[in-house]
Amino acid sequence: MRFMMLMLPAGHGQAPPDARPSKDAVESMMRFNRSLQEAGVLLALDGLHPPSAGVRVSLVNGKVKVADGPFAETKEVVGGYWMIDVSSREEAVTWASRCPLAAGDTVEVRQVFEAADFPPEVRKAAEGFGELGQSAG
Amino acid sequence: MTATDIHRAIDAVWRIESARLIAGLARMVRDVGLAEELAQDALVTALERWPESGIPDNPGAWLMTAAKHRAIDQLRRRKLIERKHESLSHEPEFGPTDERLELETMLDDDIGDDLLRLIFTACHPVLSAEARAALTLRLLGGLTTDEIARAFLVPEPTVAQRIVRAKRTLAEKQIPFEVPRGEERDERLASVLEVLYLIFNEGYAATSGDDWTRPELCNEAMRLGRVLAGLAPQEPEVLGLLALMEIQASRLRARTTASGEPILLPDQDRSRWDPLLIRRGLSALDRIEKLGGANGPYALQAAIAACHARARSAEQTEWARIATLYAALARVMPSPVVELNRAVAVAMASGPEAGLALVDQLADEPLLRNYHLLPSVRGDLLSRLQRHDEARGEFERAATLARNVRERSLLEQRAAACAEASRSAQQPF
């Protein structure tokens, strides 16, 4: 089963647009990444620019509002993710607990939906989506 | 945490740590069977202690320490017995005490080499294919005997015996715990890849039983393939096998109906193919190209699978390219099954007559005598040529040869459809 581990680094919401992880932080994260890869469970991973360099698009009073970062209310924001394929939820949690964390960092473990998780009418509505995602990739 | 939670958490730790543990121990004791027993003993100790003490911060190191204590006890005991036999008194040869066998040295980069040694040993050609598969799932996948038995639909004692015999054979033949070099390496690597693909295929196209696919086995084979690709990143055929498995597995959820009936490739809902696995497979193919390994048997099979993966609809499949790739595959891996697949591709690219001409050349091929896909393909081509009565005969023959229940019923349906088509062809209304 597939899980996404979402990295929610402490202070990422307030980090300046040009903030980059330190060499040490990258090194210890690479060790973790390698351990996932060596165990054969890693499918994909990415790190994200800070939210201050991002844009928020939301619906406010029926209108689409576009706002550039930084944002005022940003406690827990995603800094990166790992997509892993493991045999149980416990295995995903065990991996997450090995992630090198700084004080206040959080890794959120979320299972990826399978088609079987949906009733048939929802599955029907999702038809054709994979094809779109594929041609994009 | 409840007792069940703890046990589940210990299972997860075992799944992650067992292969590394066994590999590290096998290097110490030079006996894969003994290493596995020591690791199992450590697991038993953990199952006794952790529910009370909690799971340690570094469970892998804990298990390794526990197993090493057992190993040293055993070595001491063995030495004692030997000394009694020989009535000689000398310093024990095992030398380093457990304190000096630093954990760090066991768990550092060397573990990668140990894992590679373990894979090569478990897949040693001295063992039968079934034994290699069972031992690989047990030692590298961390699966229990019961899980392996269920996956292969054989009784548990059969698997248990296979594993015991395999371990004994490795010990008796004194198979060294090492990564082979030179020419032997290629041969042995082929054996490793064969085992992984066998495990994958057992899950992908279950040869017998009620279920058409058993995805857990596919997932396990892919996981081991990724482990191997990480350990041997310069081997294009390892990447080729991994790409092949990932692209094929991308179709897993589209290959069966909700009730488990098989859906053949042209009829699959391509939107249900897994784009992430396809992307991984295609990027592995790029790397294979850069490594200059595009003509390896697995790389070619992966390239063929990629042709299907890239086609947005069955009609858009590049059959001419597939036919060319099969011809290349037939050169590096001559086999009547490859020829049969080439015939199918040629039929799709140039019409059923051209395909049938190739299939008919295989009619007397002894290796295909009991292969249900030969009459199945012939039936398909004949039915496309409107030769329904002949087609029906071929599908009926294919159905009697198919061992998978679901597949058999699909072939029976096709035979019935041919009979129906033949009747309506004879009646003008």
XYZ file of C-alpha atoms in Angstrom, chain B:
429
model
C 0.101 0.728 22.814
C -1.913 -2.476 23.081
C -0.286 -5.885 22.721
C -1.630 -6.108 19.150
C -0.189 -2.686 18.297
C 3.189 -3.751 19.651
C 3.124 -6.938 17.631
C 2.233 -5.037 14.493
C 5.009 -2.565 15.164
C 7.453 -5.442 15.707
C 6.299 -6.990 12.410
C 7.059 -3.685 10.705
C 10.521 -3.519 12.274
C 11.153 -7.103 11.211
C 10.074 -6.365 7.674
C 12.517 -3.461 7.488
C 15.432 -4.973 9.403
C 15.427 -8.736 8.858
C 17.336 -8.851 5.554
C 20.086 -6.543 6.829
C 20.227 -8.491 10.064
C 20.539 -11.869 8.339
C 23.060 -10.477 5.846
C 25.285 -9.030 8.586
C 25.093 -12.228 10.622
C 25.803 -14.411 7.596
C 29.063 -12.520 7.105
C 30.001 -13.301 10.726
C 29.023 -16.963 10.846
C 29.490 -17.774 7.125
C 26.293 -19.809 7.100
C 23.066 -18.331 5.776
C 20.885 -20.916 7.507
C 22.515 -20.341 10.880
C 22.327 -16.574 10.353
C 18.602 -16.811 9.747
C 18.086 -18.920 12.874
C 20.041 -16.405 14.950
C 17.961 -13.566 13.545
C 14.764 -15.472 14.308
C 15.969 -16.085 17.875
C 16.567 -12.354 18.247
C 13.045 -11.708 16.998
C 11.643 -14.125 19.579
C 13.561 -12.283 22.302
C 12.180 -8.978 21.038
C 8.651 -10.340 21.037
C 9.166 -11.342 24.687
C 10.792 -8.130 25.871
C 9.463 -5.231 23.797
C 5.828 -5.451 24.933
C 7.130 -4.542 28.425
C 10.183 -2.417 27.722
C 8.783 -0.664 24.655
C 10.407 -0.684 21.240
C 14.005 0.563 21.496
C 15.089 3.706 19.644
C 17.259 1.757 17.273
C 15.490 -1.590 16.960
C 17.792 -2.792 14.178
C 20.877 -2.362 16.350
C 19.071 -3.999 19.284
C 18.202 -7.064 17.202
C 21.752 -7.217 15.849
C 23.226 -7.108 19.367
C 20.837 -9.798 20.614
C 21.615 -12.013 17.617
C 25.352 -11.501 17.988
C 25.226 -12.556 21.629
C 23.549 -15.753 20.504
C 26.102 -16.196 17.736
C 29.011 -15.846 20.128
C 27.384 -18.259 22.594
C 27.001 -20.765 19.813
C 30.549 -20.323 18.554
C 31.850 -20.776 22.108
C 29.783 -23.880 22.597
C 30.905 -25.301 19.287
C 34.535 -24.571 20.151
C 34.099 -26.203 23.551
C 32.705 -29.331 21.972
C 35.505 -29.389 19.428
C 38.063 -28.938 22.181
C 36.599 -31.794 24.154
C 36.833 -33.931 21.049
C 40.353 -32.914 20.254
C 41.523 -32.606 23.888
C 43.528 -29.608 22.810
C 43.701 -26.389 24.670
C 44.235 -23.252 22.671
C 42.752 -19.826 22.423
C 39.367 -19.755 20.751
C 39.637 -18.643 17.147
C 36.598 -16.431 17.132
C 38.751 -13.799 18.794
C 36.829 -10.580 19.095
C 34.417 -10.357 21.958
C 30.975 -8.883 21.522
C 32.220 -5.513 22.753
C 34.843 -5.419 20.044
C 32.418 -6.353 17.310
C 31.298 -2.776 17.104
C 27.724 -2.251 15.987
C 28.855 0.526 13.712
C 31.039 -1.788 11.688
C 28.110 -4.122 11.244
C 25.611 -1.483 10.255
C 27.644 0.842 8.088
C 28.065 0.821 4.315
C 29.327 -2.755 4.311
C 25.790 -3.892 4.883
C 25.100 -3.157 1.224
C 27.736 -5.689 0.185
C 26.348 -8.150 2.701
C 22.856 -7.758 1.263
C 24.203 -8.339 -2.221
C 26.011 -11.468 -0.992
C 22.770 -12.634 0.609
C 20.791 -12.138 -2.622
C 23.397 -14.017 -4.665
C 23.501 -16.845 -2.118
C 19.721 -17.215 -1.811
C 19.464 -17.315 -5.619
C 22.352 -19.744 -6.121
C 21.801 -21.986 -9.150
C 22.628 -25.044 -7.034
C 19.050 -24.659 -5.690
C 15.845 -25.383 -7.597
C 13.839 -22.407 -8.880
C 11.121 -22.959 -6.258
C 13.681 -23.205 -3.485
C 15.398 -20.012 -4.634
C 12.102 -18.138 -4.709
C 11.056 -19.370 -1.259
C 14.449 -18.684 0.278
C 14.608 -15.211 -1.281
C 11.190 -14.249 0.059
C 12.137 -15.616 3.450
C 15.649 -14.154 3.793
C 15.289 -10.920 1.842
C 11.573 -10.219 1.962
C 11.190 -11.082 5.641
C 8.072 -13.127 4.828
C 6.977 -15.951 7.115
C 6.750 -19.501 5.807
C 2.986 -19.244 6.097
C 2.890 -16.059 3.991
C 5.066 -17.669 1.305
C 2.875 -20.790 1.311
C -0.271 -18.704 0.863
C 1.323 -16.663 -1.899
C 2.330 -19.759 -3.875
C -0.817 -21.723 -2.962
C 1.146 -24.639 -1.562
C 0.859 -26.227 1.882
C 2.986 -24.583 4.570
C 4.977 -27.763 5.374
C 6.013 -27.916 1.699
C 7.490 -24.427 1.860
C 9.054 -25.072 5.263
C 10.705 -28.198 3.891
C 11.868 -26.400 0.748
C 13.561 -23.759 2.885
C 15.151 -26.258 5.273
C 16.489 -28.305 2.348
C 17.749 -25.200 0.559
C 19.658 -24.057 3.639
C 21.097 -27.537 4.085
C 22.168 -27.675 0.429
C 23.927 -24.317 0.715
C 25.782 -25.550 3.812
C 26.640 -28.993 2.395
C 27.890 -27.645 -0.914
C 29.812 -25.020 1.050
C 28.488 -22.204 -1.116
C 30.659 -19.220 -0.160
C 28.894 -16.107 1.134
C 30.201 -13.775 -1.536
C 29.421 -11.692 -4.586
C 30.706 -13.632 -7.584
C 33.166 -11.930 -9.941
C 33.920 -11.914 -13.650
C 32.025 -14.248 -15.927
C 30.448 -16.064 -13.042
C 28.874 -12.811 -11.915
C 26.840 -12.441 -15.122
C 25.609 -15.997 -14.883
C 24.694 -15.655 -11.226
C 23.058 -12.280 -11.757
C 20.878 -13.902 -14.424
C 19.835 -16.435 -11.806
C 18.940 -13.653 -9.341
C 16.870 -11.799 -11.944
C 15.144 -15.020 -12.942
C 14.056 -15.587 -9.337
C 12.691 -12.054 -8.931
C 10.787 -12.303 -12.214
C 9.429 -15.712 -11.221
C 8.086 -14.225 -7.988
C 6.610 -11.294 -9.909
C 4.977 -13.498 -12.527
C 3.522 -15.831 -9.967
C 1.652 -12.774 -8.723
C 0.993 -11.154 -12.095
C -0.362 -14.100 -14.026
C -1.060 -16.684 -11.373
C -0.401 -19.955 -13.153
C -2.920 -21.882 -11.097
C -5.707 -21.355 -8.625
C -8.799 -19.165 -8.545
C -7.244 -15.724 -8.596
C -5.843 -14.255 -11.779
C -3.454 -11.937 -9.920
C -1.888 -11.822 -6.474
C -0.582 -8.255 -6.223
C 1.310 -8.782 -2.940
C 3.778 -11.038 -4.743
C 4.233 -8.428 -7.480
C 4.859 -5.739 -4.879
C 7.385 -7.919 -3.096
C 9.238 -8.685 -6.333
C 9.337 -4.977 -7.205
C 10.580 -4.083 -3.746
C 13.413 -6.616 -4.080
C 14.092 -5.332 -7.588
C 14.478 -1.799 -6.210
C 16.790 -3.084 -3.475
C 18.909 -4.790 -6.114
C 18.861 -1.725 -8.387
C 20.125 0.327 -5.437
C 22.931 -2.168 -4.761
C 23.940 -2.636 -8.402
C 23.004 0.647 -10.103
C 25.338 0.086 -13.059
C 23.725 -3.177 -14.168
C 21.357 -2.344 -17.035
C 19.590 -5.690 -16.824
C 18.678 -5.092 -13.172
C 17.100 -1.804 -14.239
C 15.552 -3.614 -17.202
C 13.841 -6.138 -14.975
C 12.693 -3.424 -12.577
C 11.310 -1.329 -15.454
C 9.588 -4.380 -16.889
C 7.970 -5.230 -13.554
C 6.924 -1.643 -12.815
C 5.387 -1.078 -16.252
C 3.570 -4.406 -16.133
C 2.389 -3.760 -12.582
C 1.053 -0.368 -13.657
C -1.768 -2.376 -15.258
C -2.548 -4.516 -12.234
C -5.715 -2.722 -11.191
C -6.988 -2.602 -14.773
C -6.437 -6.302 -15.411
C -9.392 -7.670 -13.479
C -13.075 -6.876 -13.074
C -14.463 -6.213 -9.609
C -15.324 -9.921 -9.379
C -11.801 -10.998 -10.404
C -12.364 -11.890 -14.074
C -9.366 -11.123 -16.279
C -9.544 -8.161 -18.671
C -7.163 -8.481 -21.622
C -4.862 -5.650 -22.678
C -6.914 -4.182 -25.567
C -10.044 -4.064 -23.401
C -8.458 -2.469 -20.340
C -9.519 0.958 -19.117
C -6.168 2.702 -19.584
C -7.153 5.470 -17.211
C -6.753 2.895 -14.456
C -3.108 2.242 -15.308
C -0.785 3.597 -12.664
C 1.006 6.689 -14.059
C 3.640 6.773 -11.294
C 4.838 3.232 -12.044
C 4.806 3.939 -15.792
C 6.878 7.073 -15.267
C 9.383 5.158 -13.131
C 9.605 2.428 -15.770
C 10.136 4.885 -18.615
C 12.833 6.785 -16.740
C 14.607 3.490 -15.946
C 14.569 2.758 -19.689
C 16.273 6.113 -20.301
C 18.994 5.190 -17.832
C 19.420 1.775 -19.488
C 19.921 3.547 -22.808
C 22.640 5.739 -21.237
C 24.337 2.650 -19.777
C 24.318 1.095 -23.248
C 22.191 -1.860 -22.201
C 19.121 -1.436 -24.395
C 19.699 -4.810 -26.050
C 19.516 -6.922 -22.899
C 16.642 -9.422 -22.712
C 14.908 -7.638 -19.802
C 15.544 -4.182 -21.257
C 13.936 -5.290 -24.532
C 10.939 -6.752 -22.732
C 10.616 -3.524 -20.763
C 10.800 -1.533 -24.014
C 7.960 -3.669 -25.395
C 5.893 -3.096 -22.247
C 6.653 0.629 -22.603
C 5.138 0.649 -26.117
C 1.838 -0.408 -24.584
C 2.236 2.031 -21.707
C 2.764 4.958 -24.075
C -0.250 4.168 -26.259
C -3.214 6.298 -25.214
C -5.578 3.715 -26.694
C -5.190 0.137 -27.928
C -5.536 1.404 -31.523
C -2.588 3.757 -31.082
C -0.199 0.948 -30.118
C 2.978 0.961 -32.226
C 2.777 -2.680 -33.246
C 5.463 -2.397 -35.916
C 7.929 -1.222 -33.266
C 6.831 -4.012 -30.936
C 7.388 -6.558 -33.724
C 10.903 -5.141 -34.257
C 11.649 -5.335 -30.526
C 10.451 -8.955 -30.410
C 12.727 -9.767 -33.342
C 15.645 -8.246 -31.383
C 14.571 -10.225 -28.308
C 14.459 -13.449 -30.343
C 18.095 -12.814 -31.292
C 19.383 -12.377 -27.713
C 16.973 -14.850 -26.126
C 15.779 -17.355 -28.730
C 12.565 -18.988 -27.532
C 9.365 -20.251 -29.133
C 7.362 -18.132 -26.638
C 9.122 -15.009 -27.928
C 8.394 -16.135 -31.505
C 4.737 -16.558 -30.585
C 4.635 -13.036 -29.179
C 6.372 -11.735 -32.286
C 3.691 -13.430 -34.359
C 1.006 -11.601 -32.380
C 2.767 -8.258 -32.928
C 3.212 -8.966 -36.647
C -0.484 -9.864 -36.894
C -1.379 -6.558 -35.283
C 0.999 -4.593 -37.512
C 0.483 -6.390 -40.833
C -2.744 -8.351 -40.504
C -3.833 -11.774 -39.190
C -2.594 -13.741 -42.238
C 0.994 -12.627 -41.658
C 0.686 -13.543 -37.969
C -0.905 -16.888 -38.697
C 1.925 -17.821 -41.062
C 4.400 -17.306 -38.198
C 2.215 -19.130 -35.674
C 1.887 -22.120 -37.988
C 5.669 -22.432 -38.071
C 5.488 -23.064 -34.320
C 2.887 -25.850 -34.571
C 5.391 -28.675 -34.037
C 7.457 -26.854 -31.432
C 7.798 -29.401 -28.575
C 8.192 -26.670 -25.930
C 4.774 -25.258 -26.830
C 2.955 -28.585 -26.951
C 1.098 -27.968 -23.691
C 1.243 -24.171 -23.769
C -2.322 -22.856 -23.795
C -1.367 -19.551 -25.424
C -0.394 -21.232 -28.730
C -3.949 -22.444 -29.520
C -5.303 -19.313 -27.861
C -3.352 -17.017 -30.223
C -4.144 -19.240 -33.211
C -7.833 -19.155 -32.270
C -7.738 -15.383 -32.043
C -6.146 -14.997 -35.480
C -8.516 -17.528 -37.058
C -11.530 -15.769 -35.618
C -10.291 -12.471 -37.047
C -10.083 -14.230 -40.412
C -13.730 -15.285 -39.930
C -12.654 -18.969 -39.756
C -14.917 -19.456 -36.731
C -15.140 -23.256 -36.647
C -11.368 -23.674 -36.648
C -11.082 -20.871 -34.106
C -13.550 -22.570 -31.784
C -11.520 -25.786 -31.871
C -8.364 -23.841 -30.939
C -10.044 -22.021 -28.027
C -11.459 -25.292 -26.717
C -8.018 -26.847 -26.829
C -6.534 -23.791 -25.110
C -9.171 -24.029 -22.366
C -8.250 -27.637 -21.599
C -4.567 -26.622 -21.306
C -5.046 -23.495 -19.133
C -4.373 -24.113 -15.453
C -5.815 -20.870 -14.121
C -9.564 -21.140 -13.459
C -10.349 -17.564 -14.552
C -8.331 -17.856 -17.715
C -9.952 -21.161 -18.597
C -13.416 -19.701 -18.329
C -12.391 -16.745 -20.520
C -11.194 -19.187 -23.207
C -14.416 -21.218 -22.927
C -16.370 -18.010 -23.467
C -14.363 -17.252 -26.591
C -15.008 -20.773 -27.920
C -18.732 -20.276 -27.316
C -18.611 -16.889 -29.066
C -16.962 -18.535 -32.102
C -19.663 -21.202 -32.193
C -22.254 -18.437 -32.090
C -20.479 -16.449 -34.846
C -20.265 -19.574 -36.978
C -24.019 -20.196 -36.592
C -24.925 -16.632 -37.526
C -22.533 -16.726 -40.498
C -24.418 -19.737 -41.823
C -27.840 -18.149 -41.350
C -28.446 -15.182 -43.617
C -30.910 -13.573 -41.139
